[in-house]
Structure formats: C-alpha cells, structure tokens
Short mmCIF file of C-alpha atoms in Angstrom, two decimals:
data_model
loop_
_atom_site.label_atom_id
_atom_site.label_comp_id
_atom_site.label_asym_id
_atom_site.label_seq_id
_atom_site.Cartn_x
_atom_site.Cartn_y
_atom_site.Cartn_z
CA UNK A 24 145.64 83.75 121.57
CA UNK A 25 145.11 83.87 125.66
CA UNK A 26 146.88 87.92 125.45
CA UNK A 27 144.62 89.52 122.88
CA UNK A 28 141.56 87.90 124.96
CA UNK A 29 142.66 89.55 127.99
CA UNK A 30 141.44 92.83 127.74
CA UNK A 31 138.32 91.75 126.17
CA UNK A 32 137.48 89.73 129.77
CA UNK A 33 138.61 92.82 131.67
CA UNK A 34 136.11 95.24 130.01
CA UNK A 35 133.62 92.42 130.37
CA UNK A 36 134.08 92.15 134.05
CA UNK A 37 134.73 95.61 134.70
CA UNK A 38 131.60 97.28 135.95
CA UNK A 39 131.52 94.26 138.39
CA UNK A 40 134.97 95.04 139.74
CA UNK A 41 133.84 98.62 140.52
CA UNK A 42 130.24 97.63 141.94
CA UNK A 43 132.54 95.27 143.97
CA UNK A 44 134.98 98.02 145.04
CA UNK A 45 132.88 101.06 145.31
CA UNK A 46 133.54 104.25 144.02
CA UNK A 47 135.89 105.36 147.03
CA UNK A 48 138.42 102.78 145.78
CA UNK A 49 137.97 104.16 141.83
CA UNK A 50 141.30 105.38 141.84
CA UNK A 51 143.21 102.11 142.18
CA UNK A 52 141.11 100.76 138.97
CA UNK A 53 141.41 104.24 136.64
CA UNK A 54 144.86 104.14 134.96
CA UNK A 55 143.29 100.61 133.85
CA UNK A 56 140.17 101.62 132.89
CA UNK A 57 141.85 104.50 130.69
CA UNK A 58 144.26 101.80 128.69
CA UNK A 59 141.41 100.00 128.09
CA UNK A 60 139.38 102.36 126.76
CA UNK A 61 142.09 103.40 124.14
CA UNK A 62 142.56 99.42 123.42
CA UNK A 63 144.09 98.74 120.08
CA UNK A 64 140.88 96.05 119.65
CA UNK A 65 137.66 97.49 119.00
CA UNK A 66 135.92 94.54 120.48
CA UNK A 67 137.39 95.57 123.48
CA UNK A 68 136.32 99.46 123.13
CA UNK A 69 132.61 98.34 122.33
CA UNK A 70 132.26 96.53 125.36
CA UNK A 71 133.35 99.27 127.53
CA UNK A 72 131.24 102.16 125.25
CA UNK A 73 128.15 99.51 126.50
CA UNK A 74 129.12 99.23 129.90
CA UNK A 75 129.76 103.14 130.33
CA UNK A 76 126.08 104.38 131.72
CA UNK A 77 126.61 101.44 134.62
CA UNK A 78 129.94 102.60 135.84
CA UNK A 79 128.71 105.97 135.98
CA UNK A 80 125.76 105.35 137.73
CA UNK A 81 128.57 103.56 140.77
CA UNK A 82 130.48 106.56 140.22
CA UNK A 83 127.99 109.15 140.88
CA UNK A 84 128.22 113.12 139.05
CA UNK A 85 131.60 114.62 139.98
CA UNK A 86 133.96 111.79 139.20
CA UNK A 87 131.66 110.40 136.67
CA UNK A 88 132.85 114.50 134.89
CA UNK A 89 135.95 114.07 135.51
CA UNK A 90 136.46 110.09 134.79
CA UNK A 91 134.21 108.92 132.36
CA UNK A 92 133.26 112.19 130.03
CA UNK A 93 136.70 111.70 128.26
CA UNK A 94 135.81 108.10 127.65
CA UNK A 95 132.35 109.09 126.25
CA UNK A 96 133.85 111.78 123.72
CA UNK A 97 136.19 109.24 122.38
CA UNK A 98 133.55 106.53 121.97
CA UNK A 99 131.45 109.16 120.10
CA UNK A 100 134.68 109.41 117.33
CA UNK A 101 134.91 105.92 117.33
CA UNK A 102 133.69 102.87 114.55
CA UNK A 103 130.08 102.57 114.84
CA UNK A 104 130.44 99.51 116.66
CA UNK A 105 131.57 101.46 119.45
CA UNK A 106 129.70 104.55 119.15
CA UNK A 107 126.41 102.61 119.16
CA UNK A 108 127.09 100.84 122.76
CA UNK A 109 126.86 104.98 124.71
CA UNK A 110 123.86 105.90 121.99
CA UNK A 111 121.71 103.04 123.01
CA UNK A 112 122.36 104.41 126.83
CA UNK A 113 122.85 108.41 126.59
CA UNK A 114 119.60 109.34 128.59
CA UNK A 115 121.08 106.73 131.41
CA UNK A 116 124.53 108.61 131.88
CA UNK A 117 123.07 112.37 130.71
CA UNK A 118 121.00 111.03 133.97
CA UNK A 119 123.69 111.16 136.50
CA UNK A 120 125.50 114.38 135.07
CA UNK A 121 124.02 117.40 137.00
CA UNK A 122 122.78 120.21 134.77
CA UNK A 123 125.52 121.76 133.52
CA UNK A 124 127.67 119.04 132.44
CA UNK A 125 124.30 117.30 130.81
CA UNK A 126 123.65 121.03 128.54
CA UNK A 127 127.13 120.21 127.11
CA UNK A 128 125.97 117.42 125.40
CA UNK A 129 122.57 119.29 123.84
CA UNK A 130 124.80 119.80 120.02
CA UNK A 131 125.68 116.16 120.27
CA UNK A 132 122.04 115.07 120.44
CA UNK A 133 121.45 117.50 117.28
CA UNK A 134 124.25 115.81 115.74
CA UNK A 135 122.41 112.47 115.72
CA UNK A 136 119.14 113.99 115.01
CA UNK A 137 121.17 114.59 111.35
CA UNK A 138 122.88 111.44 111.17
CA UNK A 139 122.29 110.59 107.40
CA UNK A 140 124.53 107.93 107.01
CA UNK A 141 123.05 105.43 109.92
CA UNK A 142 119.49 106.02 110.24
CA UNK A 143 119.70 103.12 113.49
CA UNK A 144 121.44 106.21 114.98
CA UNK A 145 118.53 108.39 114.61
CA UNK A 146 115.92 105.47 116.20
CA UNK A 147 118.42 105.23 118.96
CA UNK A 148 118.04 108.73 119.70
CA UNK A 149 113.43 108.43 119.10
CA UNK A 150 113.68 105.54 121.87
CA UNK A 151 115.14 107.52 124.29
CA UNK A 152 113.46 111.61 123.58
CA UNK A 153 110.65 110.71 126.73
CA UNK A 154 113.68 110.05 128.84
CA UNK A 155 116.33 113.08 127.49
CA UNK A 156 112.69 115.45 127.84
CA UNK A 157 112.46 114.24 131.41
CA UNK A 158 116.64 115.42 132.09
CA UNK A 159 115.90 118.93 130.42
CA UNK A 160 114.54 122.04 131.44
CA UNK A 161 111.93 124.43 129.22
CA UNK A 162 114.21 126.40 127.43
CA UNK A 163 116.91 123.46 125.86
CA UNK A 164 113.01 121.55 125.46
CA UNK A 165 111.58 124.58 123.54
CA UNK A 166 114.90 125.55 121.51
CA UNK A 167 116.22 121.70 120.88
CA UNK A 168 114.42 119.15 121.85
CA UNK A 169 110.53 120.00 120.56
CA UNK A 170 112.10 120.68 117.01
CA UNK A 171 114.12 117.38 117.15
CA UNK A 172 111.05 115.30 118.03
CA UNK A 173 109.07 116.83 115.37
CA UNK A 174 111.47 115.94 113.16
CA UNK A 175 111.39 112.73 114.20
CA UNK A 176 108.39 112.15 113.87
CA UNK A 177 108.59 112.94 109.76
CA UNK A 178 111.72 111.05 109.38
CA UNK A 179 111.93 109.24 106.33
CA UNK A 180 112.58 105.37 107.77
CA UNK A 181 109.25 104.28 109.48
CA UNK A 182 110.98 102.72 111.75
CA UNK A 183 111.88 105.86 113.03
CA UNK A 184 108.97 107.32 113.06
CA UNK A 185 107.27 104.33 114.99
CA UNK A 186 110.22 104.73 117.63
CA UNK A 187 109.40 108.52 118.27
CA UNK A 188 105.38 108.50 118.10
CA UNK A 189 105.92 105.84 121.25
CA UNK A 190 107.64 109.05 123.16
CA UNK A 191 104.49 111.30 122.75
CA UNK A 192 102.86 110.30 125.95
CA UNK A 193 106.16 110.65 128.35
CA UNK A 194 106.61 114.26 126.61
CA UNK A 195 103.31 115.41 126.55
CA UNK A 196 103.26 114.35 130.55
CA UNK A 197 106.97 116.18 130.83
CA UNK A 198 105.26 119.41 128.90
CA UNK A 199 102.44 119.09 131.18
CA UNK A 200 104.41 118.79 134.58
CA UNK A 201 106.75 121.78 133.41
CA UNK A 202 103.44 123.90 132.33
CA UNK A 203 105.25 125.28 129.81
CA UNK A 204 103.89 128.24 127.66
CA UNK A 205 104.39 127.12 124.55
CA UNK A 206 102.45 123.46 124.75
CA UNK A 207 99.13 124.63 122.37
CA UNK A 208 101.98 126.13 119.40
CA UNK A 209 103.73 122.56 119.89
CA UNK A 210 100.12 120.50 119.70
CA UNK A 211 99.55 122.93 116.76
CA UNK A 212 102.34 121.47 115.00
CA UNK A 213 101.89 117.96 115.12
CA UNK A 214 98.66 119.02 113.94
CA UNK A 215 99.82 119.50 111.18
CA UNK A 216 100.84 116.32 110.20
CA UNK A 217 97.12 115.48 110.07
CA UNK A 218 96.82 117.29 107.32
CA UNK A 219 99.69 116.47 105.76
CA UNK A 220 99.74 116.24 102.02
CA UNK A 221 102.02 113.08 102.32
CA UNK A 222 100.22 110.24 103.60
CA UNK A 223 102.88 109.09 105.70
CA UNK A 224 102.83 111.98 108.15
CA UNK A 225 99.05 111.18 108.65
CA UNK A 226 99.58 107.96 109.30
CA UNK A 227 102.68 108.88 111.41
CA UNK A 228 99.70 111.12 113.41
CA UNK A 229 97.61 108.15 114.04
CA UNK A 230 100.37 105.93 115.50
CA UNK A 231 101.09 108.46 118.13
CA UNK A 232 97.04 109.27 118.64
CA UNK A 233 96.87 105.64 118.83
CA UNK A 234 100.32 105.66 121.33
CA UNK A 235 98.62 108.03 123.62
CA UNK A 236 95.13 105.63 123.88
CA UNK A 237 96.75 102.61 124.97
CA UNK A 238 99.88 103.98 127.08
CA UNK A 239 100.30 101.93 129.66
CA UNK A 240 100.18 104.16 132.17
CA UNK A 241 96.50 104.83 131.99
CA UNK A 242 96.83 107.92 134.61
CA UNK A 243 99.07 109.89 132.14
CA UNK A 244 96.01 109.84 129.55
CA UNK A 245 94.55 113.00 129.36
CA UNK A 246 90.71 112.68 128.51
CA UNK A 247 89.78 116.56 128.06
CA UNK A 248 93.33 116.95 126.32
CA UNK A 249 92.47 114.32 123.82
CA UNK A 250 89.08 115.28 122.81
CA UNK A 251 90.28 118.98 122.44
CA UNK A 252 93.27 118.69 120.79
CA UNK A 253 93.46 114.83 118.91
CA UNK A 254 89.71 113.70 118.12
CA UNK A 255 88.94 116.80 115.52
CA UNK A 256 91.79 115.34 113.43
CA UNK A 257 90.89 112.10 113.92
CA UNK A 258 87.54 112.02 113.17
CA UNK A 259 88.73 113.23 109.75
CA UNK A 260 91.12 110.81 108.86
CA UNK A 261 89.30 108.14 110.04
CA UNK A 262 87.48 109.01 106.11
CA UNK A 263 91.06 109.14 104.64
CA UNK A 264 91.56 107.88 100.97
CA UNK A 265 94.27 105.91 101.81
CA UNK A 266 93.45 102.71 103.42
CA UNK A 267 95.90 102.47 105.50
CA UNK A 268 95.37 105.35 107.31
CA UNK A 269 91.77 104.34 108.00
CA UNK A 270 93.12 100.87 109.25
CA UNK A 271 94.87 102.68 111.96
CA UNK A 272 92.06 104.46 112.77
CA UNK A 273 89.84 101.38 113.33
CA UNK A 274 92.30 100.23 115.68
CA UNK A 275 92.52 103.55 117.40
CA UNK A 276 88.80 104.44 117.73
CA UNK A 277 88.35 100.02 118.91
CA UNK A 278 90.61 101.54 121.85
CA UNK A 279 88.98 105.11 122.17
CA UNK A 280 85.52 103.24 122.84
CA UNK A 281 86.79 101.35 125.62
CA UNK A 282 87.51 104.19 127.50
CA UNK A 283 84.80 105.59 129.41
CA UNK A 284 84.54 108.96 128.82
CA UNK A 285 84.40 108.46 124.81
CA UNK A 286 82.28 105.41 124.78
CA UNK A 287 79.39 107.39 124.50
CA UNK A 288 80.49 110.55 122.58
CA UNK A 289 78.65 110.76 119.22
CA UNK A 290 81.71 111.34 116.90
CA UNK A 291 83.49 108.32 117.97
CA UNK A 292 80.19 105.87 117.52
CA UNK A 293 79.46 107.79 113.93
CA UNK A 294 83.24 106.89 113.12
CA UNK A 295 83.08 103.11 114.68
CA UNK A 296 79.75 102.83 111.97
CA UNK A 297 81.77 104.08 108.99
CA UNK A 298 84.63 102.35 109.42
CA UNK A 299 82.26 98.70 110.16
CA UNK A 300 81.25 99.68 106.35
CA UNK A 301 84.44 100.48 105.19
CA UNK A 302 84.86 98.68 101.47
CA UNK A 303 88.56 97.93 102.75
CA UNK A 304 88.72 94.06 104.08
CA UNK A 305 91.53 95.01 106.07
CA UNK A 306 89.19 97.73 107.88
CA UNK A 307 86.90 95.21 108.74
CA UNK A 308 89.00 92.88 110.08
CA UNK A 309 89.97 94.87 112.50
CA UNK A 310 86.48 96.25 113.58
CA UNK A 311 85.64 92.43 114.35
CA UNK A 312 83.29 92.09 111.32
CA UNK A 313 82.60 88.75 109.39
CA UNK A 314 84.15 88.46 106.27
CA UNK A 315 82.29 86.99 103.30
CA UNK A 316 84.48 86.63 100.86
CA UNK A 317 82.18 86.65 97.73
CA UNK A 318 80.25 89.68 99.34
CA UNK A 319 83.69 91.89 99.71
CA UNK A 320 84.94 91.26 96.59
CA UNK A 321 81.71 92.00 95.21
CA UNK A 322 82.36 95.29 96.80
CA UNK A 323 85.27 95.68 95.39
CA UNK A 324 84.35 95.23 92.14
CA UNK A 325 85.89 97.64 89.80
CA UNK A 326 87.99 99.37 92.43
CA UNK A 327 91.51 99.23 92.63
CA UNK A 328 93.09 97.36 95.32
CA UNK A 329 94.28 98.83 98.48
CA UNK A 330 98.25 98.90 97.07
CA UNK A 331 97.45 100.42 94.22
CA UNK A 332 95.61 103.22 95.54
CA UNK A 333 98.33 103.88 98.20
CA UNK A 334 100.96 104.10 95.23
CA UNK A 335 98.29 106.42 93.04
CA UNK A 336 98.26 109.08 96.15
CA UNK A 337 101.83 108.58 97.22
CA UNK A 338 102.14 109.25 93.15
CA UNK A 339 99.59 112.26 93.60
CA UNK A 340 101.28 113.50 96.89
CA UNK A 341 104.57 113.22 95.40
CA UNK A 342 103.75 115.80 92.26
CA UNK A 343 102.28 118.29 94.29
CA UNK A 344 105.65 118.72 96.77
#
C-alpha cells in the first residue's frame, strides 16, 4: 500500500533533504529522523543504517555525538540487514567523531573481529583496517588494532584473508608516519606466517608481499623496507612444496623485477630461473613460458598432481597442529 511505502521514500531521500537544508536547520528534520530510525519496517531501518556515515559527514562532530550515535548503537542491535548498512561505512563516520567519541567504539570493532556467526562481518571490518589505522593513535594501534589485523590475516575464510593482506600497505605507511616503536616486533610477526606450518598462512604472506609490490601508490613502496624485511622469506617460499604457494610467488617476483632497484639483485634473478623450471604448468604459465604439452606431462610423469599434493600437506600440516 501507498502508507507502508512512505517511510521507505523518506529514508531514501533523507540525506538529500539535509544536504539541502544544512546542518543549522537539523533540528526541524530530527524528531523525524528519530521515528524513522525506530520504523516498525526493517527495509526502512536498513536504508537509513546505509545512509548514516553521509548525514554525519553534513552534520559535522558535535551534533553528529549527540544526533546520530544513538542511531548507530541501535543499528548495531539490529537484523543483519541493518547492521551491515553502518559496518560497510564505520571508518567513514568513526572519521568525523573527534578522538574521544571515536575510542568509544574501539570494543565494538573487537566485537566484529569475533563475529563467528557472519564471517561477511569480519571482511567488512579487513576492507576498512588501512582506514580505522589512519583514525587511531599508537597506543589503541599497538593494544587493538595490530592484534586484530594479524588475526585477520589467519582468518579461516580466504576471503577474509584476501580483504586484510590488501590493508598492509596503508598500515605499514600509517606505522611508518607514526614511527612507532614497536614496527620491527609487528614485521616479526607476520613473519611468522612465512613459516607457517599451515600452508595457508604462507600463502596468506605472499598475497600481502605481493599487495605491497603492486600498490598503487608506487611512492608508499618502501624499497630498503622490502628487501630487509619481505625478500628473505620470499626467496624461500618461492621453493615451497605446495604449488600454490610458488604460483604466487611467480607472480610476485614477475612484479619485483620490474621495479628498478630489484631488477638486478641476484636473489630475485636466481628465483625468476627456478621458478621458469618449475615442474608445475601453472608456474610456468605465469612466468610467460611455452607450454608443450607432451614435454610437461612428461615431467610430470609419476608425480602427483598439483591437488593432490596440496591435500597430502594440508593432510601433513593438519596432524602436526
């Protein structure tokens, strides 16, 4: 019917009306604004929970406190179709709180670093840790934020993991802009998922080597940083058992030897050779080599294919946790 459509076009058209009216005239439109947000339709709510960082950003910090932080909290104890509309956005409107109000909200991002039941939750949360490390200062980063992202970054969904090894170069920049003390003990522990038992967290270290090669923003690679602290690693897994660890490394090191200052560095050319004779057809692929089909499988002869040897050292990996 026309009624229960109503308040599904006001929600809709809502950040427009306050754009339109500016924030001076916010108190004509608020008593509104509040029945909608506790709208018997959920439709209704969602559209308003996706709307929320805009208005806020009109509003500007104080009245966006005292306004729109009660709207947030009750979108965060709503359905999941609501909640998700202020997850998608929560670095946007943590932006325009000032400091204070934005360390109240620290425990909710832990909250969704836990989420078990929706793991889309938790990727919301990876998209958005270069932007939420960016509105922090050193100690929330040190005591909250650095764990979460590790975490992250071993989460069981890949999809996960993908979304949070794409943060590494905005945080590594943020670490690097804050100089803060404790960036080698961090570096240290993603280290250590090179040398993970469980495949996956190698790979997982790969994907955000390989994130930090081909950022777009070419000035926030670090050259020195890289060599020191990534190639080491690298170099070794680019000999990994599992092929598709060393398919991400032919990728990576196809990237790394575009760049000038590795070009010409020994251990990257003595990887590009091993992995242009990999026995993996895969490999090769990517390292631009011909494929003769008659020759590979020759290779191949005998071995197991590249599934099967994934499951035998997820199988391995598995027994020894």
């Amino acid at each position: 019917g026309g009624d229960s459509e109503m308040p599904n076009f006001c929600a809709y058209n809502f950040p427009a009306v306050v754009l339109t009216a500016g924030k001076e005239k916010w108190e004509f439109v608020s008593e509104a604004y509040s029945e909608l947000v506790k709208d018997i339709q959920w439709k209704v709510r969602r559209t308003l929970s996706f709307s929320l960082h805009e208005i806020a950003l009109i509003l500007g910090p104080e009245k966006t406190k005292e306004h729109l932080l009660p709207a947030l909290d009750a979108f965060l104890m709503d359905l999941d179709e609501v909640k998700v509309g202020v997850l998608q956005n929560l670095a946007k409107l943590l932006g325009v709180l000032d400091q204070e109000a934005r360390g109240e909200y620290v425990g909710l991002l832990c909250s969704l670093e836990m989420e078990s039941d929706n793991w889309r939750f938790r990727q919301l949360l990876a998209q958005q840790l270069g932007d939420l490390f960016d509105l922090y200062q050193d100690d929330v980063l040190e005591a909250e934020l650095y764990p979460m992202f590790l975490k992250l970054n071993r989460d069981p969904v890949a999809e996960v993991r993908q979304s949070a090894a794409l943060q590494l170069p905005q945080v590594l920049s943020r670490l690097k802009a804050l100089n803060v003390r404790w960036r080698d003990e961090f570096l240290e522990e993603l280290g250590d998922l090179a040398t993970d038992r469980v495949y996956v967290s190698r790979l997982s270290y790969v994907w955000m080597s390989e994130c930090l090669v081909s950022d777009e923003e070419e000035e926030r690679f670090d050259a020195d940083a890289f060599g020191k602290d990534f190639l080491p690693h690298l170099v070794k897994l680019a000999e990994d058992t599992v092929p598709n660890i060393r398919q991400r490394c032919a990728s990576l090191f196809s990237k790394l030897a575009t760049k000038p200052s590795f070009a010409p560095r020994h251990e990257v050319n003595s990887c590009l050779s091993s992995l242009r004779s990999d026995k993996e057809v895969d490999v090769l692929r990517i390292m631009g080599e011909d494929i003769q089909l008659g020759i590979t499988s020759a290779k191949h002869n005998g071995l197991p294919n590249g599934a099967q040897r994934d499951a035998e050292v997820r199988m391995r990996d598995g027994e020894k946790l």
